[in-house]
Amino acid sequence: MSIVFVPKKLRGKAKINQETIQRLLDENDQLIRCVAEYMQKGRAVECVQYQQILHRNIVYLATIADASPDNMPPSSNPSSIETSASTQTVNGHGGT
């Protein structure tokens, strides 16, 4: 059972840490594999339950990510992308 399915009385009290997030990511990996396997076998109806759990996990992870704006990776910073592009052009490695 997915760790996202938490009883209402316990919601909001769970500690979010790297281990919890990794467990969800691992679970999502397994869910995607199950969905792909069932689709290959032509059993799309059986996929629905796994897709619903996957969707719930992804929404939960997105909610965690939205609540943690200070955890953005440096590479997603627009100014670092511009600096990288400028450096490449100056050094003669610009893309054309």
Short mmCIF file of N, CA, C and O in Angstrom, two decimals:
data_model
loop_
_atom_site.label_atom_id
_atom_site.label_comp_id
_atom_site.label_asym_id
_atom_site.label_seq_id
_atom_site.Cartn_x
_atom_site.Cartn_y
_atom_site.Cartn_z
N MET A 1 0.83 -1.18 0.00
CA MET A 1 0.00 0.00 0.00
C MET A 1 0.88 1.24 0.00
O MET A 1 1.91 1.28 0.66
N SER A 2 0.45 2.25 -0.72
CA SER A 2 1.22 3.47 -0.85
C SER A 2 1.30 4.22 0.48
O SER A 2 0.35 4.25 1.25
N ILE A 3 2.45 4.81 0.73
CA ILE A 3 2.60 5.58 1.96
C ILE A 3 1.83 6.89 1.91
O ILE A 3 1.70 7.56 2.92
N VAL A 4 1.30 7.23 0.74
CA VAL A 4 0.51 8.44 0.61
C VAL A 4 -0.86 8.26 1.26
O VAL A 4 -1.49 9.21 1.69
N PHE A 5 -1.31 7.02 1.36
CA PHE A 5 -2.61 6.75 1.96
C PHE A 5 -2.47 6.78 3.47
O PHE A 5 -2.32 5.76 4.13
N VAL A 6 -2.54 7.95 4.02
CA VAL A 6 -2.40 8.14 5.46
C VAL A 6 -3.78 8.47 6.02
O VAL A 6 -4.51 9.26 5.43
N PRO A 7 -4.14 7.88 7.16
CA PRO A 7 -5.43 8.22 7.76
C PRO A 7 -5.55 9.73 8.00
O PRO A 7 -4.56 10.40 8.29
N LYS A 8 -6.77 10.25 7.87
CA LYS A 8 -6.98 11.70 7.99
C LYS A 8 -6.46 12.27 9.30
O LYS A 8 -5.93 13.37 9.33
N LYS A 9 -6.59 11.51 10.40
CA LYS A 9 -6.14 12.04 11.69
C LYS A 9 -4.62 12.20 11.76
O LYS A 9 -4.11 12.93 12.59
N LEU A 10 -3.89 11.52 10.88
CA LEU A 10 -2.43 11.61 10.88
C LEU A 10 -1.89 12.53 9.79
O LEU A 10 -0.69 12.79 9.74
N ARG A 11 -2.75 13.02 8.92
CA ARG A 11 -2.30 13.86 7.81
C ARG A 11 -1.72 15.16 8.34
O ARG A 11 -2.23 15.76 9.26
N GLY A 12 -0.65 15.58 7.73
CA GLY A 12 0.02 16.81 8.13
C GLY A 12 0.97 16.63 9.29
O GLY A 12 1.68 17.55 9.67
N LYS A 13 1.02 15.45 9.87
CA LYS A 13 1.89 15.20 11.01
C LYS A 13 3.08 14.34 10.64
O LYS A 13 3.97 14.14 11.46
N ALA A 14 3.08 13.81 9.44
CA ALA A 14 4.19 12.96 9.01
C ALA A 14 5.42 13.82 8.73
O ALA A 14 5.32 14.93 8.22
N LYS A 15 6.57 13.28 9.09
CA LYS A 15 7.81 13.98 8.81
C LYS A 15 8.22 13.68 7.38
O LYS A 15 8.29 12.52 6.97
N ILE A 16 8.50 14.72 6.64
CA ILE A 16 8.94 14.57 5.26
C ILE A 16 10.47 14.64 5.27
O ILE A 16 11.05 15.65 5.64
N ASN A 17 11.09 13.55 4.87
CA ASN A 17 12.54 13.53 4.81
C ASN A 17 12.96 12.86 3.50
O ASN A 17 12.13 12.39 2.73
N GLN A 18 14.24 12.83 3.27
CA GLN A 18 14.76 12.28 2.02
C GLN A 18 14.39 10.81 1.86
O GLN A 18 14.11 10.35 0.76
N GLU A 19 14.35 10.07 2.96
CA GLU A 19 14.01 8.64 2.89
C GLU A 19 12.56 8.45 2.42
O GLU A 19 12.29 7.59 1.58
N THR A 20 11.65 9.25 2.93
CA THR A 20 10.25 9.17 2.52
C THR A 20 10.10 9.49 1.04
O THR A 20 9.40 8.79 0.31
N ILE A 21 10.76 10.53 0.62
CA ILE A 21 10.70 10.93 -0.79
C ILE A 21 11.28 9.84 -1.68
O ILE A 21 10.72 9.49 -2.71
N GLN A 22 12.41 9.27 -1.27
CA GLN A 22 13.03 8.21 -2.07
C GLN A 22 12.12 6.99 -2.15
O GLN A 22 12.03 6.34 -3.20
N ARG A 23 11.44 6.65 -1.04
CA ARG A 23 10.51 5.52 -1.06
C ARG A 23 9.38 5.76 -2.04
O ARG A 23 8.97 4.85 -2.77
N LEU A 24 8.88 6.99 -2.09
CA LEU A 24 7.84 7.32 -3.05
C LEU A 24 8.35 7.23 -4.49
O LEU A 24 7.66 6.72 -5.37
N LEU A 25 9.55 7.71 -4.71
CA LEU A 25 10.13 7.64 -6.05
C LEU A 25 10.34 6.18 -6.49
O LEU A 25 10.06 5.83 -7.63
N ASP A 26 10.80 5.35 -5.56
CA ASP A 26 10.97 3.93 -5.86
C ASP A 26 9.63 3.27 -6.13
O ASP A 26 9.50 2.44 -7.04
N GLU A 27 8.63 3.63 -5.34
CA GLU A 27 7.29 3.08 -5.56
C GLU A 27 6.75 3.51 -6.91
O GLU A 27 6.16 2.71 -7.64
N ASN A 28 6.97 4.78 -7.27
CA ASN A 28 6.52 5.27 -8.57
C ASN A 28 7.20 4.51 -9.71
O ASN A 28 6.56 4.19 -10.71
N ASP A 29 8.47 4.21 -9.54
CA ASP A 29 9.20 3.43 -10.55
C ASP A 29 8.53 2.07 -10.75
O ASP A 29 8.29 1.64 -11.87
N GLN A 30 8.19 1.42 -9.64
CA GLN A 30 7.54 0.11 -9.72
C GLN A 30 6.16 0.22 -10.33
O GLN A 30 5.75 -0.63 -11.13
N LEU A 31 5.42 1.26 -9.97
CA LEU A 31 4.08 1.45 -10.53
C LEU A 31 4.15 1.65 -12.05
O LEU A 31 3.33 1.09 -12.79
N ILE A 32 5.12 2.43 -12.50
CA ILE A 32 5.27 2.67 -13.94
C ILE A 32 5.59 1.36 -14.66
O ILE A 32 5.05 1.08 -15.72
N ARG A 33 6.44 0.55 -14.05
CA ARG A 33 6.77 -0.76 -14.65
C ARG A 33 5.53 -1.66 -14.73
O ARG A 33 5.32 -2.35 -15.73
N CYS A 34 4.72 -1.64 -13.67
CA CYS A 34 3.49 -2.46 -13.67
C CYS A 34 2.53 -1.98 -14.76
O CYS A 34 1.96 -2.80 -15.50
N VAL A 35 2.35 -0.68 -14.86
CA VAL A 35 1.45 -0.13 -15.88
C VAL A 35 1.95 -0.51 -17.27
O VAL A 35 1.17 -0.95 -18.12
N ALA A 36 3.25 -0.36 -17.51
CA ALA A 36 3.81 -0.69 -18.82
C ALA A 36 3.63 -2.17 -19.14
O ALA A 36 3.27 -2.54 -20.27
N GLU A 37 3.83 -3.02 -18.14
CA GLU A 37 3.68 -4.46 -18.35
C GLU A 37 2.25 -4.83 -18.69
O GLU A 37 1.99 -5.59 -19.62
N TYR A 38 1.31 -4.28 -17.94
CA TYR A 38 -0.10 -4.56 -18.23
C TYR A 38 -0.51 -4.02 -19.60
O TYR A 38 -1.28 -4.65 -20.32
N MET A 39 0.00 -2.85 -19.97
CA MET A 39 -0.33 -2.28 -21.28
C MET A 39 0.21 -3.16 -22.40
O MET A 39 -0.46 -3.37 -23.40
N GLN A 40 1.43 -3.69 -22.23
CA GLN A 40 2.00 -4.58 -23.24
C GLN A 40 1.17 -5.84 -23.41
O GLN A 40 1.08 -6.39 -24.50
N LYS A 41 0.57 -6.28 -22.32
CA LYS A 41 -0.25 -7.49 -22.36
C LYS A 41 -1.69 -7.20 -22.80
O LYS A 41 -2.51 -8.12 -22.86
N GLY A 42 -1.98 -5.93 -23.07
CA GLY A 42 -3.32 -5.57 -23.53
C GLY A 42 -4.35 -5.56 -22.41
O GLY A 42 -5.54 -5.70 -22.66
N ARG A 43 -3.90 -5.39 -21.19
CA ARG A 43 -4.80 -5.41 -20.03
C ARG A 43 -4.90 -4.01 -19.43
O ARG A 43 -4.57 -3.77 -18.27
N ALA A 44 -5.42 -3.10 -20.24
CA ALA A 44 -5.49 -1.69 -19.84
C ALA A 44 -6.39 -1.46 -18.63
O ALA A 44 -6.13 -0.58 -17.81
N VAL A 45 -7.42 -2.26 -18.48
CA VAL A 45 -8.35 -2.08 -17.36
C VAL A 45 -7.64 -2.26 -16.02
O VAL A 45 -7.87 -1.51 -15.07
N GLU A 46 -6.72 -3.22 -15.96
CA GLU A 46 -5.98 -3.46 -14.73
C GLU A 46 -5.02 -2.32 -14.39
O GLU A 46 -4.59 -2.17 -13.25
N CYS A 47 -4.66 -1.52 -15.39
CA CYS A 47 -3.72 -0.42 -15.18
C CYS A 47 -4.32 0.72 -14.36
O CYS A 47 -3.59 1.45 -13.71
N VAL A 48 -5.63 0.85 -14.40
CA VAL A 48 -6.27 2.02 -13.81
C VAL A 48 -5.92 2.19 -12.33
O VAL A 48 -5.58 3.29 -11.90
N GLN A 49 -5.98 1.12 -11.56
CA GLN A 49 -5.68 1.26 -10.13
C GLN A 49 -4.25 1.71 -9.89
O GLN A 49 -3.97 2.52 -9.01
N TYR A 50 -3.32 1.20 -10.70
CA TYR A 50 -1.92 1.59 -10.55
C TYR A 50 -1.70 3.04 -11.00
O TYR A 50 -0.91 3.77 -10.41
N GLN A 51 -2.41 3.44 -12.05
CA GLN A 51 -2.31 4.82 -12.52
C GLN A 51 -2.85 5.79 -11.49
O GLN A 51 -2.31 6.88 -11.30
N GLN A 52 -3.91 5.41 -10.80
CA GLN A 52 -4.48 6.28 -9.77
C GLN A 52 -3.51 6.46 -8.60
O GLN A 52 -3.33 7.57 -8.10
N ILE A 53 -2.88 5.38 -8.18
CA ILE A 53 -1.90 5.47 -7.10
C ILE A 53 -0.70 6.31 -7.54
O ILE A 53 -0.21 7.17 -6.79
N LEU A 54 -0.24 6.08 -8.77
CA LEU A 54 0.88 6.85 -9.31
C LEU A 54 0.53 8.34 -9.35
O LEU A 54 1.34 9.19 -8.94
N HIS A 55 -0.66 8.65 -9.80
CA HIS A 55 -1.11 10.04 -9.86
C HIS A 55 -1.11 10.67 -8.48
O HIS A 55 -0.61 11.78 -8.28
N ARG A 56 -1.64 9.96 -7.50
CA ARG A 56 -1.68 10.47 -6.14
C ARG A 56 -0.27 10.70 -5.60
O ARG A 56 0.00 11.73 -4.97
N ASN A 57 0.64 9.78 -5.86
CA ASN A 57 2.03 9.94 -5.41
C ASN A 57 2.67 11.16 -6.05
O ASN A 57 3.39 11.91 -5.39
N ILE A 58 2.45 11.34 -7.34
CA ILE A 58 3.06 12.46 -8.06
C ILE A 58 2.51 13.79 -7.54
O ILE A 58 3.27 14.74 -7.33
N VAL A 59 1.21 13.85 -7.30
CA VAL A 59 0.61 15.07 -6.75
C VAL A 59 1.20 15.36 -5.37
O VAL A 59 1.52 16.50 -5.04
N TYR A 60 1.35 14.32 -4.56
CA TYR A 60 1.91 14.48 -3.22
C TYR A 60 3.35 15.00 -3.30
O TYR A 60 3.72 15.94 -2.58
N LEU A 61 4.15 14.42 -4.19
CA LEU A 61 5.53 14.88 -4.35
C LEU A 61 5.58 16.32 -4.86
O LEU A 61 6.43 17.10 -4.43
N ALA A 62 4.68 16.66 -5.75
CA ALA A 62 4.63 18.03 -6.27
C ALA A 62 4.26 19.01 -5.16
O ALA A 62 4.81 20.12 -5.08
N THR A 63 3.36 18.60 -4.29
CA THR A 63 2.97 19.44 -3.16
C THR A 63 4.15 19.68 -2.24
O THR A 63 4.37 20.80 -1.77
N ILE A 64 4.92 18.63 -1.98
CA ILE A 64 6.11 18.76 -1.15
C ILE A 64 7.10 19.72 -1.82
O ILE A 64 7.67 20.60 -1.18
N ALA A 65 7.30 19.55 -3.11
CA ALA A 65 8.25 20.40 -3.85
C ALA A 65 7.79 21.86 -3.84
O ALA A 65 8.62 22.77 -3.65
N ASP A 66 6.49 22.09 -3.99
CA ASP A 66 5.98 23.46 -3.98
C ASP A 66 6.14 24.12 -2.61
O ASP A 66 6.32 25.33 -2.51
N ALA A 67 6.08 23.31 -1.57
CA ALA A 67 6.21 23.84 -0.21
C ALA A 67 7.67 24.07 0.17
O ALA A 67 7.94 24.65 1.21
N SER A 68 8.61 23.66 -0.66
CA SER A 68 10.04 23.78 -0.36
C SER A 68 10.77 24.53 -1.47
O SER A 68 11.57 23.97 -2.18
N PRO A 69 10.51 25.83 -1.62
CA PRO A 69 11.16 26.57 -2.71
C PRO A 69 12.65 26.74 -2.53
O PRO A 69 13.36 27.00 -3.49
N ASP A 70 13.17 26.57 -1.31
CA ASP A 70 14.60 26.76 -1.09
C ASP A 70 15.42 25.57 -1.55
O ASP A 70 16.64 25.62 -1.51
N ASN A 71 14.79 24.52 -2.04
CA ASN A 71 15.53 23.32 -2.45
C ASN A 71 15.73 23.25 -3.96
O ASN A 71 15.92 22.19 -4.51
N MET A 72 15.67 24.39 -4.64
CA MET A 72 15.85 24.39 -6.09
C MET A 72 17.30 24.11 -6.44
O MET A 72 18.21 24.68 -5.84
N PRO A 73 17.54 23.23 -7.42
CA PRO A 73 18.92 22.95 -7.83
C PRO A 73 19.51 24.17 -8.53
O PRO A 73 18.80 24.91 -9.20
N PRO A 74 20.81 24.39 -8.38
CA PRO A 74 21.45 25.57 -8.97
C PRO A 74 21.34 25.60 -10.49
O PRO A 74 21.30 26.66 -11.07
N SER A 75 21.28 24.46 -11.15
CA SER A 75 21.24 24.43 -12.60
C SER A 75 19.94 24.97 -13.16
O SER A 75 19.85 25.31 -14.33
N SER A 76 18.88 25.06 -12.34
CA SER A 76 17.61 25.55 -12.84
C SER A 76 17.51 27.06 -12.70
O SER A 76 16.50 27.65 -13.05
N ASN A 77 18.54 27.70 -12.19
CA ASN A 77 18.57 29.13 -12.04
C ASN A 77 18.76 29.77 -13.41
O ASN A 77 19.75 29.52 -14.09
N PRO A 78 17.81 30.62 -13.86
CA PRO A 78 17.91 31.21 -15.21
C PRO A 78 19.20 31.99 -15.43
O PRO A 78 19.75 31.95 -16.52
N SER A 79 19.73 32.67 -14.42
CA SER A 79 20.95 33.44 -14.63
C SER A 79 22.15 32.55 -14.88
O SER A 79 23.04 32.90 -15.64
N SER A 80 22.17 31.35 -14.27
CA SER A 80 23.29 30.45 -14.52
C SER A 80 23.22 29.88 -15.93
O SER A 80 24.24 29.61 -16.54
N ILE A 81 22.02 29.73 -16.46
CA ILE A 81 21.87 29.25 -17.84
C ILE A 81 22.37 30.31 -18.81
O ILE A 81 23.08 30.02 -19.75
N GLU A 82 22.00 31.58 -18.54
CA GLU A 82 22.45 32.67 -19.39
C GLU A 82 23.96 32.80 -19.33
O GLU A 82 24.62 32.99 -20.35
N THR A 83 24.54 32.69 -18.17
CA THR A 83 25.99 32.79 -18.00
C THR A 83 26.68 31.67 -18.77
O THR A 83 27.67 31.90 -19.45
N SER A 84 26.14 30.48 -18.69
CA SER A 84 26.71 29.34 -19.40
C SER A 84 26.67 29.56 -20.91
O SER A 84 27.64 29.32 -21.60
N ALA A 85 25.55 30.08 -21.41
CA ALA A 85 25.41 30.34 -22.85
C ALA A 85 26.38 31.42 -23.29
O ALA A 85 27.00 31.33 -24.34
N SER A 86 26.52 32.47 -22.46
CA SER A 86 27.45 33.55 -22.80
C SER A 86 28.88 33.05 -22.83
O SER A 86 29.65 33.41 -23.72
N THR A 87 29.26 32.24 -21.88
CA THR A 87 30.61 31.70 -21.82
C THR A 87 30.89 30.84 -23.05
O THR A 87 31.98 30.92 -23.63
N GLN A 88 29.90 30.04 -23.47
CA GLN A 88 30.11 29.20 -24.63
C GLN A 88 30.32 30.03 -25.89
O GLN A 88 31.16 29.73 -26.72
N THR A 89 29.55 31.12 -26.02
CA THR A 89 29.67 31.98 -27.20
C THR A 89 31.03 32.67 -27.20
O THR A 89 31.70 32.72 -28.22
N VAL A 90 31.46 33.17 -26.05
CA VAL A 90 32.76 33.85 -25.95
C VAL A 90 33.90 32.89 -26.27
O VAL A 90 34.86 33.24 -26.94
N ASN A 91 33.79 31.67 -25.84
CA ASN A 91 34.86 30.70 -26.06
C ASN A 91 34.77 30.03 -27.43
O ASN A 91 35.52 29.12 -27.70
N GLY A 92 33.84 30.47 -28.25
CA GLY A 92 33.76 29.93 -29.60
C GLY A 92 33.01 28.61 -29.68
O GLY A 92 33.11 27.92 -30.69
N HIS A 93 32.26 28.27 -28.67
CA HIS A 93 31.51 27.03 -28.69
C HIS A 93 30.01 27.29 -28.81
O HIS A 93 29.21 26.46 -28.45
N GLY A 94 29.63 28.46 -29.26
CA GLY A 94 28.22 28.78 -29.39
C GLY A 94 27.55 27.87 -30.38
O GLY A 94 28.15 27.40 -31.33
N GLY A 95 26.28 27.62 -30.17
CA GLY A 95 25.59 26.65 -31.02
C GLY A 95 24.97 27.23 -32.26
O GLY A 95 24.04 27.98 -32.21
N THR A 96 25.52 26.95 -33.43
CA THR A 96 24.91 27.22 -34.74
C THR A 96 25.35 26.18 -35.71
O THR A 96 26.31 25.51 -35.53
#
